[in-house]
C-alpha cells in the first residue's frame, strides 16, 4: 500500500468581479491531479513556473484548501483539518521551502527554529531537546555554535540545511521538498541534495520532490510526474520519462536541458528547434479546446501519458491485443 | 524511531555541557545592553531619557507630599502673585494658587492618563490589527468594518458628549473613555504589516510544524513587527499627552478641581493672561514641548535598537 494517495486533487481560486463581487470564473491552479507516493521513494513533480506544482504540495500538506479531491493518509482524508489534527499529520509530513531565508523566522535563534516541531509534538525536557537539536545540526553537517546564531548569519546552503534539519526533527515519513535547491548555486545544490539522499537512506523518508530542474530530478527521483497548467501530462519511472517521452510537452521540456558538449552545439540547436516546431504544430491535438491536457492513458504498466483521444484509442486496442492489463 | 537520530551522530551529553559553557561565555549582548549602547551613541536621546525618567519620578513622588484640596483653595492674597518669590516660585494664578504645585500635580495627572491610555489603546490596537491581518478573509472583513465605523465617529465631539452625560467620572474612567477612541490608528498600521508578514514562508513553516495560530500570531509574527510596535507606541504616548491636555484645555477633560497640564494652558484663553501674566500658562506649554521632544528622541533610539542595520552604538553585534 502506498504511503500517501492523492486522488483527483483540485485547487481553484475564485476570480471575483462584477457588481456584487460575484465569482465570475476560477483560476484552476491544480485541476485533478492523481498520484501515489510509496514509502521510502523520491517522487519527482516537474513543470514550468505556474503549472501548479507548489499549490499541489501546499494542498497535500494542508497549507492550501483543496477545492475537490482527496489526499488519503493512513486511510483518512487529510484535506480535512480535523483529520490532520487527529493523526498528528504534520508530525509525519514536513516541508522544505524554496526560499531558505524567508522560511526561517529572522527573530529566532537556530535552536528555537529547529526545536519548534519538537516542542509541538515530542514534549522533551530542556536538556533533551537541546541535545536533539545539536544532534540534528550534526547530521546536516553544521557546527554546534550554530545553535545560538540567527538565520541571517548563515550562507544560503547552510540555511537550507537548517531547513532540512527542522524537517527531519520529528522523524517524518514524508518530506515535501518544494524546489529546495533552486535558490542555491550549483556546488551548494549538490551538497544539499546529497544530504537529503543521505538522510533518506538513514531514516527511510519519502520525498515529494518538486523542481523545474530536470537534471536534479534525474539525480533524485525514481518516479516522475510532469505537470502543466494544473494537470499531469505524463507519469512514469525515470527511464520512461527520460528515454521514452511521449507527450509533446515532455519532449520539449527535455530538449530544453542545456547541453555542455560544445562540439554538437549546432546539432543540439537543430534538434531543439525541430521539437519546438512539432510542439507548435501539434499543440491543437495534444490539448483540448480549453488548452487543458487530456486524461492520462496507460501505455505500459509504469508509464501513463495524457494522449489525445485518437491516439489513446489506438493504445487501448494495442494493449488489449497484447493482453496487457490496463 | 528515536534511536535513528542518536545513531547517526556522535554528539553526546558531555558535548552539550561543554558547549553550554562556551556559549555563556561568548553570549551575544542582551537587548537592554544594545539599547544602552544606542543611548550612549546618541547624546540628545541620552539627555532626553534622563530628563524624562527624572521628571516622571519627581512629579509622582513630589505630588505625594502635596495636599491637593488645600492647594486648590482660592487664596485672595496670592492673586496673580509674581514669580520667583519665596512663597510662589512660579507665581500664582487668578485664584492665588501656586503654579509650581499645580504644575507638579497636573503633570502627574496628565502623564498617568497618557501612560494608561497608551497601554490600553495600543494593546487593543495591536491585538486587533494582528488578528485581523493574520486570519484575513471574513474575519478581516468584519473587523475592518468595525474599524471603519469607529473612524467615521467624530472623535472629539463624541468624547465631549460622553463626558458631559456621565455625572461622575475621574481619571480612570476618563482614560477608559479615551481608550475607546484611540486604538484605530495603531490597529491599521499593525494590520498592514501583519498582512505582509503572514504571507512569508516562516509562517507556513510554523503551520507545518504544528504550531497553533495563537502562538504564530504572538510568538512568531509579533516579534517581527516589534520595531514598528515600539516606535508607534512611543509616538502615540507623545500624542496621548496631547489628547488629555487638549480636552482639559477645552474644559471637558478632568473634572473641576483636578489640575492638569491642559487646565494650566487653558489660562491662556484669557487675553490678559497672555500679555501680562505669562507665568500662568508658559511653564506648562514649555513642559509639553520638552516632554514630546524627549519622547520622540527616545523613540528613535528604540527603533534603532530593534533594527540592526540602523545601529550607531559601538557594539554592533
Coordinates of C-alpha atoms in Angstrom, one line a residue, chain B:
Chain B
X1 CA 12.4 5.6 15.7
X2 CA 14.1 7.8 18.4
X3 CA 17.3 5.7 18.1
X4 CA 17.8 6.9 14.5
X5 CA 19.0 10.3 15.2
X6 CA 21.2 9.2 18.0
X7 CA 22.8 6.5 15.9
X8 CA 23.6 9.0 13.1
X9 CA 25.7 11.3 15.3
X10 CA 28.4 11.3 17.8
X11 CA 27.1 14.2 19.8
X12 CA 26.6 13.3 23.5
X13 CA 25.5 14.9 26.7
X14 CA 29.1 15.8 27.6
X15 CA 29.4 17.8 24.5
X16 CA 26.3 19.7 25.3
X17 CA 27.6 20.7 28.8
X18 CA 30.8 21.9 27.3
X19 CA 29.0 23.9 24.6
X20 CA 26.6 25.4 27.0
X21 CA 29.5 26.7 29.0
X22 CA 31.2 28.1 25.9
X23 CA 28.0 29.8 24.8
X24 CA 27.5 31.5 28.1
X25 CA 31.0 33.0 27.9
X26 CA 30.5 34.3 24.4
X27 CA 26.9 35.2 24.6
X28 CA 25.7 38.0 22.4
X29 CA 24.7 41.1 24.3
X30 CA 21.2 41.3 25.6
X31 CA 18.5 43.7 24.3
X32 CA 19.0 46.0 27.2
X33 CA 22.7 46.2 26.7
X34 CA 22.3 47.0 23.0
X35 CA 19.7 49.7 23.9
X36 CA 22.1 51.2 26.4
X37 CA 24.8 51.3 23.8
X38 CA 22.5 53.1 21.4
X39 CA 21.6 55.7 24.0
X40 CA 25.3 56.3 24.7
X41 CA 25.9 56.9 21.0
X42 CA 23.1 59.4 20.7
X43 CA 23.7 62.2 23.3
X44 CA 20.4 64.1 22.8
X45 CA 18.5 60.9 23.4
X46 CA 20.5 60.1 26.5
X47 CA 19.7 63.6 27.9
X48 CA 16.1 63.1 27.0
X49 CA 16.0 59.7 28.7
X50 CA 17.4 61.1 31.9
X51 CA 15.2 64.1 31.7
X52 CA 12.0 62.1 31.2
X53 CA 12.8 59.4 33.8
X54 CA 13.8 62.0 36.4
X55 CA 10.9 64.2 35.6
X56 CA 8.3 61.5 35.8
X57 CA 9.7 60.1 39.1
X58 CA 10.0 63.6 40.6
X59 CA 6.4 64.5 39.6
X60 CA 5.0 61.3 41.0
X61 CA 6.9 61.4 44.3
X62 CA 6.6 65.2 44.8
X63 CA 2.8 65.2 44.3
X64 CA 2.5 62.7 47.2
X65 CA 3.6 65.5 49.5
X66 CA 1.2 68.0 48.2
X67 CA -2.3 68.3 49.8
X68 CA -4.3 68.8 46.6
X69 CA -7.6 70.0 48.1
X70 CA -5.8 72.6 50.2
X71 CA -3.7 73.6 47.2
X72 CA -6.8 74.2 45.1
X73 CA -8.4 76.5 47.6
X74 CA -8.7 80.1 46.5
X75 CA -6.3 82.4 48.3
X76 CA -7.3 86.0 47.6
X77 CA -3.9 87.3 49.0
X78 CA -2.0 85.5 46.2
X79 CA -4.0 87.0 43.3
X80 CA -1.6 86.9 40.3
X81 CA 1.4 86.8 42.5
X82 CA 4.6 87.5 40.6
X83 CA 7.0 84.5 40.1
X84 CA 10.4 84.0 41.7
X85 CA 9.1 85.0 45.2
X86 CA 9.7 82.7 48.2
X87 CA 6.1 81.5 48.5
X88 CA 5.3 81.4 44.8
X89 CA 8.3 80.1 42.8
X90 CA 6.5 80.4 39.5
X91 CA 3.9 82.8 40.7
X92 CA 0.2 82.3 41.2
X93 CA -3.0 82.3 39.0
X94 CA -6.2 84.3 39.4
X95 CA -7.2 82.1 42.4
X96 CA -3.9 82.7 44.1
X97 CA -3.0 79.1 43.7
X98 CA 0.7 78.2 43.3
X99 CA 1.6 77.4 39.7
X100 CA 4.5 75.1 40.8
X101 CA 2.3 72.9 42.8
X102 CA -0.4 72.9 40.1
X103 CA 2.2 72.0 37.6
X104 CA 3.5 69.1 39.6
X105 CA 0.2 67.6 40.4
X106 CA -1.1 68.5 36.9
X107 CA 1.9 66.8 35.2
X108 CA 1.3 63.6 37.3
X109 CA -2.3 63.5 36.3
X110 CA -1.7 64.2 32.6
X111 CA 1.2 61.7 32.3
X112 CA -0.6 59.0 34.2
X113 CA -3.6 59.3 31.9
X114 CA -1.3 59.3 28.9
X115 CA 0.5 56.2 30.1
X116 CA -2.7 54.4 30.9
X117 CA -4.3 55.5 27.6
X118 CA -1.2 54.3 25.6
X119 CA -1.1 50.9 27.3
X120 CA -4.8 50.2 26.9
X121 CA -5.3 51.6 23.4
X122 CA -2.0 50.2 22.0
X123 CA -2.6 46.7 23.4
X124 CA -6.0 46.6 22.0
X125 CA -5.0 48.1 18.6
X126 CA -2.1 45.7 18.3
X127 CA -4.2 42.7 19.0
X128 CA -7.0 43.9 16.7
X129 CA -4.5 44.5 13.9
X130 CA -2.6 41.2 14.3
X131 CA -5.8 39.1 14.4
X132 CA -7.4 40.9 11.6
X133 CA -4.3 40.8 9.4
X134 CA -3.4 37.2 10.2
X135 CA -6.7 35.5 9.6
X136 CA -7.8 37.7 6.6
X137 CA -11.0 36.8 4.8
X138 CA -14.3 37.1 6.6
X139 CA -12.7 37.8 10.0
X140 CA -10.7 40.6 8.5
X141 CA -13.7 42.0 6.6
X142 CA -15.8 42.1 9.8
X143 CA -13.1 43.5 11.9
X144 CA -12.3 46.2 9.4
X145 CA -15.9 47.3 9.2
X146 CA -15.9 47.8 13.0
X147 CA -12.7 49.9 12.4
X148 CA -14.4 51.9 9.7
X149 CA -17.4 52.5 11.9
X150 CA -15.1 53.8 14.7
X151 CA -13.3 56.0 12.2
X152 CA -16.3 57.9 11.0
X153 CA -17.4 58.8 14.5
X154 CA -16.3 62.4 15.2
X155 CA -14.0 61.5 18.0
X156 CA -13.7 64.7 19.9
X157 CA -17.4 65.5 19.7
X158 CA -18.4 62.1 21.0
X159 CA -15.9 62.2 23.9
X160 CA -17.2 65.6 24.9
X161 CA -20.8 64.4 24.8
X162 CA -20.0 61.3 26.8
X163 CA -18.1 63.3 29.4
X164 CA -21.0 65.7 29.7
X165 CA -23.6 62.9 30.1
X166 CA -21.7 60.9 32.7
X167 CA -22.3 62.7 36.0
X168 CA -19.3 61.4 38.0
X169 CA -16.0 60.5 36.5
X170 CA -12.4 60.5 37.5
X171 CA -9.0 60.0 35.9
X172 CA -9.5 56.2 35.4
X173 CA -12.9 56.4 33.8
X174 CA -11.7 59.2 31.6
X175 CA -8.8 57.0 30.5
X176 CA -11.2 54.2 29.6
X177 CA -13.4 56.6 27.7
X178 CA -10.5 57.9 25.7
X179 CA -9.2 54.4 25.0
X180 CA -12.3 53.5 23.1
X181 CA -11.5 56.1 20.5
X182 CA -7.7 55.9 20.2
X183 CA -6.8 52.3 19.1
X184 CA -7.7 52.6 15.4
X185 CA -4.5 54.2 14.0
X186 CA -2.4 51.5 15.7
X187 CA -4.6 48.7 14.5
X188 CA -4.5 49.7 10.8
X189 CA -0.7 50.1 10.9
X190 CA -0.2 46.7 12.6
X191 CA -2.7 45.1 10.3
X192 CA -1.0 46.2 7.1
X193 CA 2.4 44.8 8.3
X194 CA 0.8 41.6 9.5
X195 CA -0.9 41.1 6.1
X196 CA 2.6 41.2 4.5
X197 CA 4.3 39.2 7.3
X198 CA 1.8 36.4 7.4
X199 CA 2.4 35.6 3.7
X200 CA 6.0 34.8 4.4
X201 CA 7.3 31.3 4.4
X202 CA 8.3 31.1 8.1
X203 CA 4.6 31.4 9.0
X204 CA 3.9 28.5 6.6
X205 CA 6.8 26.6 8.2
X206 CA 5.4 27.2 11.6
X207 CA 2.0 25.9 10.5
X208 CA 3.5 22.7 9.1
X209 CA 5.4 22.3 12.3
X210 CA 2.1 22.1 14.1
X211 CA 2.2 25.4 15.9
X212 CA -1.2 26.9 16.9
X213 CA -2.5 30.0 15.3
X214 CA -2.4 31.9 18.6
X215 CA 1.3 31.1 19.1
X216 CA 2.1 32.0 15.5
X217 CA 0.4 35.4 15.9
X218 CA 2.1 36.4 19.2
X219 CA 5.3 34.4 19.2
X220 CA 6.3 34.5 15.5
X221 CA 4.7 37.5 13.8
X222 CA 4.7 39.9 16.7
X223 CA 8.4 39.8 17.4
X224 CA 9.0 40.5 13.7
X225 CA 7.0 43.7 13.8
X226 CA 8.3 44.7 17.2
X227 CA 10.2 47.7 15.8
X228 CA 7.0 49.1 14.4
X229 CA 5.2 48.5 17.6
X230 CA 7.8 50.2 19.7
X231 CA 8.0 53.2 17.5
X232 CA 4.3 53.5 17.2
X233 CA 3.8 53.2 21.0
X234 CA 6.4 55.8 21.9
X235 CA 5.0 58.2 19.4
X236 CA 1.4 57.6 20.4
X237 CA 2.5 58.2 24.0
X238 CA 3.6 61.7 23.0
X239 CA 0.4 62.2 21.1
X240 CA -1.7 60.9 24.0
X241 CA -0.3 63.6 26.4
X242 CA -1.8 66.0 23.9
X243 CA -5.2 64.2 23.9
X244 CA -5.9 64.8 27.6
X245 CA -4.3 68.2 27.6
X246 CA -6.4 69.3 24.6
X247 CA -9.6 68.1 26.3
X248 CA -8.8 69.8 29.5
X249 CA -8.0 72.9 27.6
X250 CA -11.4 72.9 26.1
X251 CA -12.9 72.3 29.6
X252 CA -14.0 68.7 29.0
X253 CA -11.1 66.8 30.5
X254 CA -10.6 66.1 34.1
X255 CA -13.3 67.3 36.4
X256 CA -13.1 70.7 38.1
X257 CA -10.7 71.0 41.0
X258 CA -8.3 68.5 39.4
X259 CA -5.3 70.3 38.0
X260 CA -3.7 69.1 34.7
X261 CA -1.4 70.5 32.1
X262 CA -4.4 71.3 30.0
X263 CA -6.2 73.4 32.6
X264 CA -2.9 75.3 33.1
X265 CA -2.6 76.0 29.4
X266 CA -6.3 77.0 29.4
X267 CA -5.2 80.0 31.4
X268 CA -4.0 81.3 28.0
X269 CA -7.7 81.7 27.0
X270 CA -7.7 85.0 28.7
X271 CA -6.0 87.7 26.6
X272 CA -4.9 89.4 29.8
X273 CA -3.1 86.3 30.9
X274 CA -1.3 86.0 27.6
X275 CA 0.1 89.6 27.7
X276 CA 0.6 90.3 31.4
X277 CA 0.5 87.1 33.4
X278 CA 2.6 84.9 31.2
X279 CA 3.7 82.6 34.2
X280 CA 0.2 81.2 34.4
X281 CA 0.5 79.2 31.1
X282 CA 4.0 79.3 29.8
X283 CA 5.6 76.7 32.1
X284 CA 3.0 74.1 31.2
X285 CA 3.4 74.8 27.5
X286 CA 7.2 74.5 27.6
X287 CA 6.9 71.3 29.6
X288 CA 4.7 69.7 27.0
X289 CA 7.1 70.7 24.2
X290 CA 10.1 69.2 26.1
X291 CA 8.2 66.0 27.0
X292 CA 7.1 65.4 23.4
X293 CA 10.6 66.1 22.0
X294 CA 12.2 63.8 24.6
X295 CA 9.8 61.0 23.8
X296 CA 10.4 61.2 20.1
X297 CA 14.2 61.1 20.6
X298 CA 13.8 58.1 22.8
X299 CA 11.5 56.5 20.2
X300 CA 14.2 56.9 17.6
X301 CA 16.8 55.1 19.8
X302 CA 14.2 52.3 20.4
X303 CA 13.8 52.0 16.7
X304 CA 17.5 51.7 16.0
X305 CA 17.8 49.1 18.8
X306 CA 15.3 46.9 17.1
X307 CA 16.8 47.3 13.6
X308 CA 20.4 46.1 13.4
X309 CA 21.0 47.9 10.1
X310 CA 20.4 51.4 11.7
X311 CA 22.5 51.0 14.8
X312 CA 25.0 53.6 15.8
X313 CA 26.4 52.1 19.0
X314 CA 29.9 50.6 19.4
X315 CA 28.8 47.1 19.9
X316 CA 27.3 46.2 16.6
X317 CA 26.9 42.5 17.4

